[in-house]
Coordinates of C-alpha atoms in Angstrom, one line a residue:
Chain A
M24 CA 70.1 60.2 99.8
K25 CA 71.7 60.1 102.8
K26 CA 74.8 57.9 100.7
L27 CA 74.7 60.2 97.9
L28 CA 75.2 63.2 99.9
A29 CA 78.0 61.6 102.0
I30 CA 79.7 60.6 98.7
I31 CA 79.5 64.0 96.8
L32 CA 80.8 65.5 100.2
S33 CA 83.6 63.2 100.6
A34 CA 84.4 63.7 96.5
A35 CA 84.5 67.3 96.8
L36 CA 86.8 66.9 100.1
I37 CA 89.1 64.7 98.3
F38 CA 89.4 67.2 94.9
S39 CA 89.6 70.5 96.9
L40 CA 92.1 68.9 99.0
A41 CA 94.2 68.2 96.0
A42 CA 93.9 71.4 94.4
C43 CA 95.7 72.6 97.9
G44 CA 99.0 71.8 96.7
T45 CA 102.0 73.8 96.4
T46 CA 103.5 75.8 93.8
S47 CA 107.1 75.3 92.4
A48 CA 108.3 78.9 93.1
T49 CA 111.3 79.1 96.1
Y50 CA 109.2 81.3 97.8
T51 CA 105.3 81.3 98.7
I52 CA 103.9 84.2 100.4
G53 CA 100.6 83.7 101.7
I54 CA 98.6 87.0 102.1
L55 CA 95.8 87.4 104.5
E56 CA 93.6 89.9 103.7
Y57 CA 90.9 90.8 106.1
S58 CA 88.5 93.6 104.6
S59 CA 88.6 95.1 101.4
H60 CA 89.8 98.5 102.0
E61 CA 91.2 101.0 99.5
A62 CA 94.2 101.7 101.5
Q63 CA 94.9 98.3 102.6
S64 CA 94.8 96.8 98.8
L65 CA 97.2 99.4 97.7
A66 CA 99.9 98.3 100.8
I67 CA 99.4 94.6 99.2
Q68 CA 99.9 96.1 95.8
G69 CA 103.1 97.8 96.8
F70 CA 104.3 94.5 98.7
M71 CA 103.8 92.3 95.6
D72 CA 105.2 94.7 93.3
V73 CA 108.6 95.5 94.5
L74 CA 109.0 91.3 95.5
T75 CA 108.2 90.7 91.6
E76 CA 110.4 93.3 90.9
K77 CA 113.2 91.5 93.2
L78 CA 112.6 87.9 92.7
G79 CA 110.3 87.6 89.7
S80 CA 109.0 83.9 88.9
E81 CA 111.1 83.2 92.3
V82 CA 108.2 84.3 94.4
S83 CA 104.5 83.4 94.0
F84 CA 101.9 84.7 96.4
D85 CA 98.5 83.3 97.6
R86 CA 96.5 86.1 98.3
Q87 CA 93.3 85.3 100.3
H88 CA 90.3 87.4 101.3
A89 CA 88.4 87.1 104.7
S90 CA 85.5 89.0 104.0
G91 CA 86.0 90.7 107.4
D92 CA 85.3 87.5 108.9
A93 CA 87.6 86.3 112.0
N94 CA 86.3 82.9 111.3
S95 CA 87.4 82.4 107.6
A96 CA 90.5 84.5 108.6
T97 CA 91.4 81.5 111.0
L98 CA 90.7 78.9 108.5
I99 CA 92.9 80.9 105.6
A100 CA 95.8 81.1 108.2
N101 CA 95.3 77.1 109.0
N102 CA 95.5 76.8 105.0
F103 CA 98.9 78.5 105.0
I104 CA 100.2 76.8 107.8
T105 CA 99.3 73.6 106.3
K106 CA 100.6 74.7 103.1
N107 CA 104.0 75.8 104.6
V108 CA 104.3 79.0 103.2
D109 CA 107.8 80.8 104.0
L110 CA 105.9 84.2 105.1
I111 CA 102.5 85.3 106.0
L112 CA 101.7 89.2 105.1
C113 CA 98.6 90.7 107.3
D114 CA 97.0 93.7 106.7
N115 CA 94.8 94.6 109.9
T116 CA 95.2 93.8 113.3
Q117 CA 92.7 91.0 113.3
S118 CA 94.8 89.4 110.6
L119 CA 97.7 90.1 112.3
Q120 CA 96.4 88.4 115.8
I121 CA 95.1 85.4 113.8
A122 CA 98.4 84.6 112.2
A123 CA 100.8 85.2 115.1
S124 CA 98.6 82.8 117.1
A125 CA 98.9 80.2 114.2
T126 CA 102.2 79.9 114.1
A127 CA 105.8 80.5 116.4
T128 CA 108.1 79.8 113.4
T129 CA 106.9 81.3 110.4
P130 CA 107.7 85.0 109.7
V131 CA 104.5 87.0 109.9
L132 CA 104.9 90.4 108.7
G133 CA 102.4 93.2 108.7
A134 CA 101.6 95.8 105.9
A135 CA 99.6 99.2 107.7
V136 CA 98.9 97.6 110.8
T137 CA 98.8 100.5 113.4
D138 CA 99.7 99.4 116.6
Y139 CA 101.8 96.2 117.1
A140 CA 102.1 96.3 120.7
R141 CA 98.6 96.7 121.6
A142 CA 97.2 94.1 118.3
L143 CA 100.1 91.3 119.7
D144 CA 100.1 92.2 123.7
V145 CA 103.8 92.5 123.8
S146 CA 105.8 95.2 124.7
L147 CA 108.3 96.4 121.9
V148 CA 111.9 96.4 122.7
S149 CA 113.7 99.1 120.7
Q150 CA 110.8 98.8 117.8
S151 CA 110.9 95.2 117.4
T152 CA 108.4 92.9 119.2
G153 CA 111.1 90.0 119.9
I154 CA 108.5 87.2 118.4
N155 CA 108.1 86.2 115.0
V156 CA 106.2 89.3 113.8
S157 CA 107.2 92.6 112.5
G158 CA 106.3 94.9 109.5
T159 CA 105.1 98.5 109.0
S160 CA 102.6 101.0 110.7
D161 CA 100.2 103.3 109.2
L162 CA 100.7 105.9 111.9
A163 CA 100.5 109.1 110.3
P164 CA 102.3 111.1 113.0
L165 CA 99.5 112.2 115.2
D166 CA 100.8 115.5 116.6
S167 CA 101.0 117.0 113.2
Q168 CA 97.6 115.9 112.1
A169 CA 96.4 117.7 115.1
E170 CA 99.1 120.6 114.2
M171 CA 97.2 120.8 111.2
I172 CA 93.7 121.6 112.8
T173 CA 95.4 124.6 114.6
E174 CA 97.0 125.8 111.3
L175 CA 94.2 125.6 109.0
F176 CA 92.0 126.6 111.7
P177 CA 93.3 128.9 114.3
E178 CA 90.0 130.6 114.9
A179 CA 88.3 126.7 116.1
K180 CA 87.1 126.5 119.4
K181 CA 85.4 123.1 119.5
V182 CA 86.6 120.1 117.6
G183 CA 84.7 117.0 117.3
L184 CA 86.4 113.6 117.3
L185 CA 84.4 110.9 114.9
Y186 CA 85.2 107.1 115.4
C187 CA 84.0 103.7 115.1
S188 CA 83.7 102.5 118.6
S189 CA 84.3 98.5 117.5
E190 CA 87.8 99.3 115.8
V191 CA 90.5 99.5 118.4
N192 CA 92.9 101.5 116.7
S193 CA 90.9 104.6 116.3
L194 CA 90.1 105.1 119.8
Y195 CA 94.2 105.1 120.2
Q196 CA 94.4 107.7 117.4
I197 CA 91.5 109.9 118.7
N198 CA 93.1 110.0 122.1
A199 CA 96.5 111.3 120.9
V200 CA 94.8 113.9 118.8
Q201 CA 92.7 115.0 121.6
Q202 CA 95.8 115.4 124.0
Y203 CA 97.3 117.6 121.7
L204 CA 94.4 119.6 121.3
L205 CA 93.8 119.9 125.1
A206 CA 96.6 121.4 125.6
K207 CA 96.1 124.2 123.4
G208 CA 93.0 124.8 124.9
I209 CA 90.8 123.6 122.6
K210 CA 87.3 121.7 123.7
C211 CA 87.3 118.4 122.1
E212 CA 84.3 115.9 122.1
E213 CA 84.2 112.4 121.0
F214 CA 81.3 111.2 118.6
A215 CA 81.5 107.1 118.7
F216 CA 79.4 105.4 116.2
T217 CA 78.7 101.5 116.1
D218 CA 78.4 100.9 112.5
S219 CA 76.9 102.6 109.2
N220 CA 73.8 102.6 110.6
D221 CA 73.9 105.1 113.3
L222 CA 76.9 106.9 111.4
A223 CA 74.6 109.7 110.4
S224 CA 73.3 110.7 113.4
A225 CA 76.5 110.6 115.1
V226 CA 78.0 112.9 112.1
Q227 CA 74.9 115.4 112.6
T228 CA 75.6 115.8 116.2
A229 CA 79.1 116.1 115.8
C230 CA 78.6 118.9 113.2
D231 CA 75.8 120.9 115.4
F232 CA 78.6 120.5 118.0
A233 CA 81.7 121.2 116.2
D234 CA 83.7 123.9 114.3
V235 CA 86.0 121.4 112.9
L236 CA 85.5 117.6 112.5
Y237 CA 89.1 114.9 112.8
L238 CA 88.1 111.4 111.6
P239 CA 91.0 109.1 112.3
T240 CA 92.2 106.4 110.0
D241 CA 89.3 104.0 110.6
N242 CA 88.1 101.2 108.3
T243 CA 84.4 101.9 108.8
I244 CA 84.8 105.8 108.3
A245 CA 86.6 105.1 105.1
E246 CA 83.7 103.0 103.7
C247 CA 81.1 105.4 104.6
T248 CA 82.7 108.8 103.5
G249 CA 79.8 109.5 101.5
I250 CA 77.7 109.8 104.5
I251 CA 79.6 111.9 105.9
D252 CA 80.3 114.2 103.2
D253 CA 76.7 114.9 102.6
I254 CA 76.2 115.9 106.0
C255 CA 79.1 118.1 106.1
H256 CA 78.4 119.6 102.8
V257 CA 75.4 121.2 104.3
T258 CA 76.7 122.3 107.4
K259 CA 79.9 123.4 106.1
T260 CA 81.8 121.8 108.8
P261 CA 85.5 121.2 107.6
V262 CA 86.7 117.3 108.0
I263 CA 90.5 116.8 108.6
A264 CA 91.1 113.3 107.8
G265 CA 93.7 110.5 109.1
E266 CA 94.3 109.3 105.9
K267 CA 94.2 110.0 102.1
G268 CA 91.3 108.0 101.4
I269 CA 89.0 109.5 103.8
C270 CA 90.4 112.8 102.4
T271 CA 89.2 112.3 99.0
G272 CA 85.8 110.9 99.9
C273 CA 84.8 113.8 102.7
G274 CA 87.8 115.8 104.3
L275 CA 89.1 119.0 103.4
A276 CA 93.0 118.1 104.3
T277 CA 95.2 115.1 105.7
L278 CA 98.5 114.3 106.0
S279 CA 98.8 111.4 103.8
I280 CA 101.1 108.6 104.3
D281 CA 101.7 106.6 101.2
Y282 CA 100.0 103.4 101.4
Y283 CA 101.6 101.7 98.1
K284 CA 104.8 102.8 99.7
L285 CA 104.5 101.4 102.5
G286 CA 103.8 98.1 100.8
R287 CA 106.8 98.7 98.9
Q288 CA 108.8 98.8 102.4
T289 CA 107.0 95.9 104.2
G290 CA 108.2 93.9 100.5
M291 CA 111.7 95.2 101.6
M292 CA 111.5 93.7 104.9
A293 CA 110.1 90.4 103.7
Y294 CA 113.0 90.4 101.2
E295 CA 115.5 90.5 103.7
I296 CA 113.7 87.8 105.6
L297 CA 113.6 85.6 103.0
V298 CA 116.7 86.2 100.6
N299 CA 119.2 87.7 103.5
K300 CA 117.7 85.4 106.2
A301 CA 117.5 88.4 108.4
D302 CA 115.9 87.4 112.1
I303 CA 112.3 88.9 112.3
T304 CA 112.4 89.0 115.8
Q305 CA 115.1 91.9 116.2
M306 CA 113.2 93.5 113.0
P307 CA 112.3 96.9 114.2
I308 CA 108.6 97.9 113.2
E309 CA 108.9 100.7 110.8
Y310 CA 107.0 104.0 109.7
D311 CA 106.3 106.1 106.6
A312 CA 108.9 108.7 107.3
S313 CA 107.8 111.1 104.3
C314 CA 104.2 112.5 105.1
T315 CA 102.5 114.9 102.6
K316 CA 99.9 117.7 103.2
M317 CA 97.0 117.2 101.1
Y318 CA 93.7 119.0 100.6
N319 CA 90.5 118.2 98.7
T320 CA 90.1 121.1 96.1
S321 CA 86.2 120.6 95.4
I322 CA 85.6 120.7 99.2
A323 CA 87.8 123.8 99.7
D324 CA 85.7 125.5 97.3
N325 CA 82.5 124.6 99.0
L326 CA 84.2 125.5 102.0
G327 CA 85.7 129.1 100.6
I328 CA 88.8 128.1 102.0
S329 CA 92.0 128.6 100.8
V330 CA 95.2 126.3 101.9
P331 CA 98.7 127.1 102.4
E332 CA 101.3 126.7 99.6
D333 CA 102.6 123.5 100.6
Y334 CA 99.1 121.3 100.6
I335 CA 98.8 119.7 97.0
P336 CA 95.4 118.5 95.9
V337 CA 94.3 114.6 96.5
E338 CA 93.4 113.6 93.5
Chain B
M25 CA 102.6 66.9 98.6
S26 CA 100.6 63.9 98.0
I27 CA 96.4 63.8 98.5
I28 CA 96.6 62.2 101.5
T29 CA 99.1 63.9 103.5
S30 CA 97.4 67.3 102.7
I31 CA 94.0 65.7 103.7
F32 CA 95.8 65.0 106.9
N33 CA 97.4 68.3 106.8
A34 CA 94.5 70.7 106.7
L35 CA 91.6 69.2 108.1
P36 CA 92.9 69.5 111.9
G37 CA 92.4 73.1 112.1
A38 CA 88.9 72.9 110.5
V39 CA 87.8 70.5 112.6
A40 CA 89.1 72.0 115.8
Q41 CA 87.0 75.2 114.9
G42 CA 84.1 73.4 114.0
L43 CA 83.8 71.9 117.8
I44 CA 84.4 75.1 119.2
W45 CA 81.6 76.3 117.2
G46 CA 79.6 72.8 117.7
I47 CA 79.8 73.7 121.6
M48 CA 78.1 76.9 120.7
A49 CA 75.6 74.7 118.6
I50 CA 74.7 72.6 121.2
G51 CA 73.9 75.5 123.3
L52 CA 71.5 76.8 120.6
Y53 CA 70.0 73.6 120.1
I54 CA 68.7 73.9 123.6
T55 CA 67.1 77.2 122.8
Y56 CA 66.1 76.3 119.2
K57 CA 65.1 72.7 119.3
V58 CA 64.0 72.0 123.2
L59 CA 62.5 75.0 124.4
N60 CA 61.6 75.8 120.9
I61 CA 61.9 79.8 120.8
S62 CA 64.7 81.2 118.5
D63 CA 67.0 82.9 120.9
L64 CA 69.3 85.8 119.3
T65 CA 71.2 86.8 122.4
V66 CA 73.8 84.6 121.4
D67 CA 75.3 86.8 118.6
G68 CA 76.2 88.9 122.0
S69 CA 77.2 86.4 124.4
M70 CA 79.2 84.6 122.7
C71 CA 81.6 87.8 122.8
T72 CA 80.7 88.2 126.4
G73 CA 82.0 85.3 127.2
A74 CA 85.1 85.8 125.3
A75 CA 85.6 88.9 126.9
V76 CA 85.0 88.2 130.4
C77 CA 87.5 85.3 129.8
V78 CA 90.4 87.5 127.9
M79 CA 90.0 90.0 130.6
L80 CA 90.3 87.9 133.7
T81 CA 92.9 86.3 132.2
I82 CA 94.9 89.2 131.4
A83 CA 93.9 90.4 135.2
G84 CA 95.8 87.5 136.6
M85 CA 93.1 84.9 137.3
P86 CA 94.0 81.4 136.7
L87 CA 92.2 80.3 133.3
P88 CA 90.0 77.9 134.5
L89 CA 88.2 80.5 136.7
A90 CA 88.4 82.7 134.2
M91 CA 86.5 80.6 132.1
V92 CA 83.6 79.4 135.1
C93 CA 83.4 83.4 135.1
A94 CA 83.0 83.4 131.3
V95 CA 80.3 81.1 131.6
I96 CA 78.4 82.5 134.4
A97 CA 78.4 86.0 132.5
G98 CA 76.6 84.2 129.6
M99 CA 73.7 82.8 132.0
L100 CA 73.4 86.2 133.1
T101 CA 72.7 87.5 129.5
G102 CA 70.7 84.6 129.0
F103 CA 68.7 85.7 132.5
V104 CA 68.3 89.4 130.6
T105 CA 66.8 88.0 127.6
G106 CA 64.7 85.6 129.9
I107 CA 63.4 88.3 132.0
F108 CA 62.5 90.4 128.6
H109 CA 60.5 87.8 127.7
T110 CA 59.0 86.1 130.3
F111 CA 58.4 89.3 133.0
M112 CA 58.0 91.6 130.7
G113 CA 56.1 89.9 127.7
I114 CA 58.4 90.6 125.0
P115 CA 58.4 88.0 122.5
A116 CA 61.4 85.8 122.4
I117 CA 63.1 86.9 119.3
L118 CA 62.9 90.7 119.8
A119 CA 64.3 90.1 123.4
G120 CA 66.8 88.3 122.0
I121 CA 67.8 91.3 119.8
L122 CA 67.1 93.6 122.3
T123 CA 69.8 91.9 124.5
Q124 CA 72.4 91.2 121.8
L125 CA 72.1 95.0 121.1
S126 CA 73.1 96.0 124.4
L127 CA 75.7 93.4 125.1
Y128 CA 77.6 95.1 122.0
S129 CA 77.9 98.3 124.7
V130 CA 78.3 95.9 127.5
N131 CA 81.2 93.7 125.7
L132 CA 82.9 97.6 124.8
K133 CA 82.8 98.1 128.3
I134 CA 84.1 94.8 129.5
M135 CA 86.8 95.1 127.3
G136 CA 87.4 98.9 127.5
K137 CA 88.1 98.8 123.8
A138 CA 87.4 96.9 120.9
N139 CA 89.9 94.3 120.7
Q140 CA 92.2 92.9 123.3
A141 CA 95.0 90.1 122.5
L142 CA 95.3 87.1 124.4
S143 CA 98.8 85.8 123.3
V144 CA 99.3 82.0 123.8
R145 CA 103.0 83.6 124.6
N146 CA 102.2 85.1 127.3
Y147 CA 99.7 82.8 128.8
D148 CA 98.9 79.1 129.5
L149 CA 96.0 78.5 127.4
L150 CA 94.1 75.9 126.5
V151 CA 93.7 75.7 122.9
S152 CA 95.4 78.0 120.6
L153 CA 95.6 77.5 117.0
Q154 CA 99.5 76.6 117.6
Y155 CA 98.0 73.7 119.4
I156 CA 97.1 71.9 116.3
R157 CA 100.4 70.0 115.1
N158 CA 103.6 69.1 116.9
V159 CA 102.1 68.9 120.3
P160 CA 101.0 66.1 122.7
I161 CA 98.1 64.2 122.2
W162 CA 96.6 65.4 125.6
K163 CA 97.5 69.3 124.5
N164 CA 96.1 68.9 121.0
A165 CA 93.3 71.6 120.6
I166 CA 90.6 68.9 118.7
F167 CA 91.7 66.7 121.7
V168 CA 90.9 69.2 124.4
V169 CA 87.9 70.9 122.7
S170 CA 86.4 66.8 122.2
L171 CA 86.8 66.4 125.8
F172 CA 85.0 69.5 126.4
V173 CA 82.0 68.6 123.9
I174 CA 81.8 64.9 125.6
I175 CA 81.9 66.2 129.3
L176 CA 79.2 69.0 128.1
I177 CA 76.7 66.3 126.3
A178 CA 77.3 64.0 129.4
I179 CA 76.1 66.7 131.6
L180 CA 73.4 67.8 129.7
Y181 CA 72.0 64.3 128.9
W182 CA 72.1 64.1 132.9
F183 CA 70.2 67.1 133.2
F184 CA 67.6 66.5 130.8
G185 CA 66.9 63.1 132.2
T186 CA 66.1 64.7 135.6
E187 CA 62.6 65.6 136.6
Y188 CA 63.3 69.1 136.4
G189 CA 64.9 68.2 132.8
C190 CA 61.7 66.7 131.8
S191 CA 59.7 69.5 133.6
L192 CA 61.9 71.9 130.8
R193 CA 61.4 69.9 127.9
A194 CA 57.7 69.6 128.4
T195 CA 57.9 73.4 128.5
G196 CA 59.5 73.5 125.0
S197 CA 57.3 70.9 123.4
N198 CA 54.0 72.1 124.7
L199 CA 53.9 75.3 127.0
N200 CA 50.1 75.2 127.8
M201 CA 49.8 71.6 128.4
S202 CA 53.0 72.0 130.7
R203 CA 51.3 75.0 132.6
A204 CA 48.2 72.7 133.1
Q205 CA 50.4 70.2 134.7
G206 CA 51.5 72.9 137.2
I207 CA 54.9 73.5 135.7
N208 CA 56.0 77.3 136.0
T209 CA 56.8 77.6 132.5
S210 CA 58.1 80.9 132.7
F211 CA 60.9 80.0 135.2
N212 CA 61.8 77.1 132.7
T213 CA 62.0 79.3 130.0
V214 CA 64.4 81.7 131.7
V215 CA 66.5 78.6 133.2
G216 CA 66.7 77.3 129.2
L217 CA 67.8 80.4 128.2
M218 CA 70.4 80.8 130.8
L219 CA 71.8 77.4 130.3
S220 CA 71.9 78.0 126.5
N221 CA 73.9 81.2 126.6
G222 CA 76.2 80.1 129.4
I223 CA 77.2 77.2 126.9
V224 CA 77.6 79.8 124.3
A225 CA 79.9 81.8 126.2
L226 CA 82.1 78.8 127.0
S227 CA 82.4 78.4 122.9
G228 CA 83.3 81.9 123.1
A229 CA 85.6 81.7 125.6
L230 CA 87.5 78.5 123.8
L231 CA 87.1 80.6 120.6
A232 CA 89.2 83.6 121.8
Q233 CA 91.9 81.6 123.2
Y234 CA 92.0 79.5 119.8
Q235 CA 92.3 82.5 117.9
G236 CA 94.4 84.8 120.0
F237 CA 91.9 87.5 121.1
A238 CA 88.5 89.0 121.7
D239 CA 86.6 91.4 119.1
V240 CA 83.4 93.3 119.9
Q241 CA 82.7 92.0 116.6
M242 CA 83.3 88.2 117.0
G243 CA 79.6 86.8 117.5
R244 CA 78.2 88.7 114.7
G245 CA 76.1 86.0 112.3
A246 CA 76.7 83.3 115.0
I247 CA 73.4 81.8 115.5
V248 CA 73.5 81.4 111.5
I249 CA 76.4 79.3 112.1
G250 CA 75.0 77.8 115.0
L251 CA 71.4 76.9 113.1
A252 CA 73.9 75.5 110.2
A253 CA 75.4 73.2 112.3
I254 CA 72.2 71.8 113.9
I255 CA 70.8 71.8 110.7
I256 CA 73.5 69.8 109.0
G257 CA 73.8 67.7 111.9
N258 CA 70.2 66.8 112.0
A259 CA 70.1 66.4 107.8
V260 CA 73.3 64.1 108.2
F261 CA 73.2 62.0 111.2
G262 CA 69.2 62.3 111.9
K263 CA 68.6 59.1 110.6
I264 CA 71.3 57.3 112.6
F265 CA 71.1 58.8 115.9
K266 CA 68.0 59.2 117.9
N267 CA 69.0 59.0 121.0
F268 CA 69.1 62.9 123.1
A269 CA 73.4 62.5 123.4
F270 CA 74.0 61.3 120.0
K271 CA 71.4 63.9 118.7
L272 CA 73.5 66.7 120.8
L273 CA 76.7 64.7 119.1
A274 CA 75.0 65.5 115.8
V275 CA 74.6 68.9 116.5
G276 CA 78.6 69.1 117.6
L277 CA 79.6 67.2 114.3
G278 CA 77.6 69.4 112.2
G279 CA 79.7 72.0 113.2
V280 CA 82.8 70.6 112.4
I281 CA 81.0 69.5 108.8
Y282 CA 80.4 73.3 108.4
Y283 CA 83.8 74.1 108.8
I284 CA 85.5 71.5 106.6
V285 CA 83.0 72.7 103.6
Y286 CA 84.3 76.2 104.9
Q287 CA 87.9 75.1 104.6
I288 CA 87.1 73.6 101.1
V289 CA 85.7 76.7 99.8
I290 CA 89.1 78.6 101.1
C291 CA 91.5 75.8 99.7
L292 CA 89.4 76.1 96.2
G293 CA 90.1 79.6 96.3
I294 CA 86.6 80.2 95.3
D295 CA 85.9 84.0 95.3
P296 CA 86.0 84.9 99.3
D297 CA 83.5 87.7 98.2
L298 CA 81.0 85.0 98.0
L299 CA 81.3 83.2 101.3
K300 CA 78.5 84.4 102.7
L301 CA 76.3 83.8 100.1
L302 CA 77.8 80.4 99.5
S303 CA 77.2 79.4 103.5
A304 CA 73.4 80.4 103.2
M305 CA 73.3 78.2 100.3
V306 CA 74.4 75.6 101.9
V307 CA 72.3 76.0 105.0
A308 CA 69.4 76.5 102.5
I309 CA 70.2 73.6 101.0
F310 CA 70.3 71.6 104.3
L311 CA 67.2 72.8 105.3
A312 CA 65.5 71.8 102.0
I313 CA 66.6 68.2 101.8
P314 CA 64.4 66.6 104.7
Y315 CA 61.2 68.7 103.3
W316 CA 62.2 67.8 99.7
K317 CA 62.3 63.8 100.9
K318 CA 59.0 64.4 102.1
T319 CA 57.1 65.9 99.4
Y320 CA 58.5 64.7 96.2
F321 CA 60.4 61.1 97.3
A322 CA 58.1 60.0 100.1
K323 CA 56.2 56.4 98.8
P324 CA 52.8 56.5 99.1
K325 CA 51.4 54.8 102.0
K326 CA 49.9 51.9 101.6
G327 CA 46.0 51.3 101.8
G328 CA 45.9 54.9 100.5
T329 CA 43.2 54.1 97.8
K330 CA 41.3 51.3 99.6
N331 CA 40.3 54.1 102.9
A332 CA 39.8 56.8 100.8

């Protein structure tokens, strides 16, 4: 029995490792996808599209998904390094940290990662990391988002800031927005939750407290917009969201960055590195320059709010 | 690339990671097998070890000292579970769950945020994903972690051989009988839990260095991986390894096998959404094998009919 097991295991080992072989394309790009998230998937799609347009069959992608597990992500990174990929693309803070730990030489690009300095424990010198990591940030201008709250709700006295305590970037955004609002004399309160289990009670408390809720770009919130909408619909609390996906689910309005476009922007950076041999250590982190004000029509109807002309409906 | 070279290339990463988790599994072995209680504290204490190690290193403490502090912090978490269980009379599983839950907040407070990077570029770390290839042997992550495993097993082997260690083992095998022999079983349970969680925290500290960050989510599901390592180790090496030290080694190797299988799954490109399901199935199968062997493949005992 034991021998049989050993034989099966070793056979599986050999066959599987044979499958780890390389492809014939000039450039192989490993995509380390940490968790399924609409915005992140769009960015990856944009990244792949622009490179396929530019390089055609010269580029091949190895897209692997870690199901939100750091251990799987570490093994995937190990797999990429073994296969000698030419570039690794990461879609969030953790996957970027793992890839940056895994290699000091292979270029690592982040697509829509919020805060590079914090993620990598480096200080940015003229927006570049100085190491083999660069990329695009999905940080929408936070002061403009906060301004949106005062623009749409000049009467608002109390703003509730909801975020998931396990996401490091959310707290960062909350703090920035809070600073702006406090300067305007608006009272702010933070409502942190741990996961989808205690989200509902946090939202309920926040709605009871606040005139307006602000939700940052937060993966857990993005996954649970249904819960938030159910509660806010009843209490008629308007929600200003950090990104489009959350706005579609439960937000009244958002200042949206285009993740697909950001992905394309990242793809162009990859092109520069691979084809034009640009030095990644000197490449500045890029942002999406063109933000659009968007609003959710059905939620605006429910709240009986009419938004200014320059807001476009979110689909 | 030939098959042989790719085998040699892909495996070291998985082996190093497996060994780190093997240390965690050895810690779990002390509660699960020796003390005979299921301790769920480990899901939290792993991150506590990582968080303490990372924060102290960043604050300027020498790494070895930071790791010692991480172990002490892990032992404290075990102490809390032990107090919940013995002094407050909460069932072991629930006591562990309570500690684990509270550790989420504690870990957040230790780090001040959900995720803290510890880059190998800025600090001289013991292990790192980068120390797998093209480094001298004494810096190689597999070598360093193996050293940890061997020293740990040696210490545990010595410890469980002492008079006190024996009374700890006795506590696990028969609580009432031990008490009847004048052993303070409550005290022993607390010590066992502290020892176990200290080791788990050590593995957390190593893991944080290896992957380059501590994250408040990092210990989630650790107990499943630890149990998998114990069970796989026992199923594969159970017949060969009878000595206590070798049993601990089998647990460590169980972690390695788990991660090799995992790496294979990733190499094969199996839909990663199914990964969790697959790992649960691997554990279930390894759990079932000894049972099936007993039920379906056991030879009937001699003299069965005669003695009936």
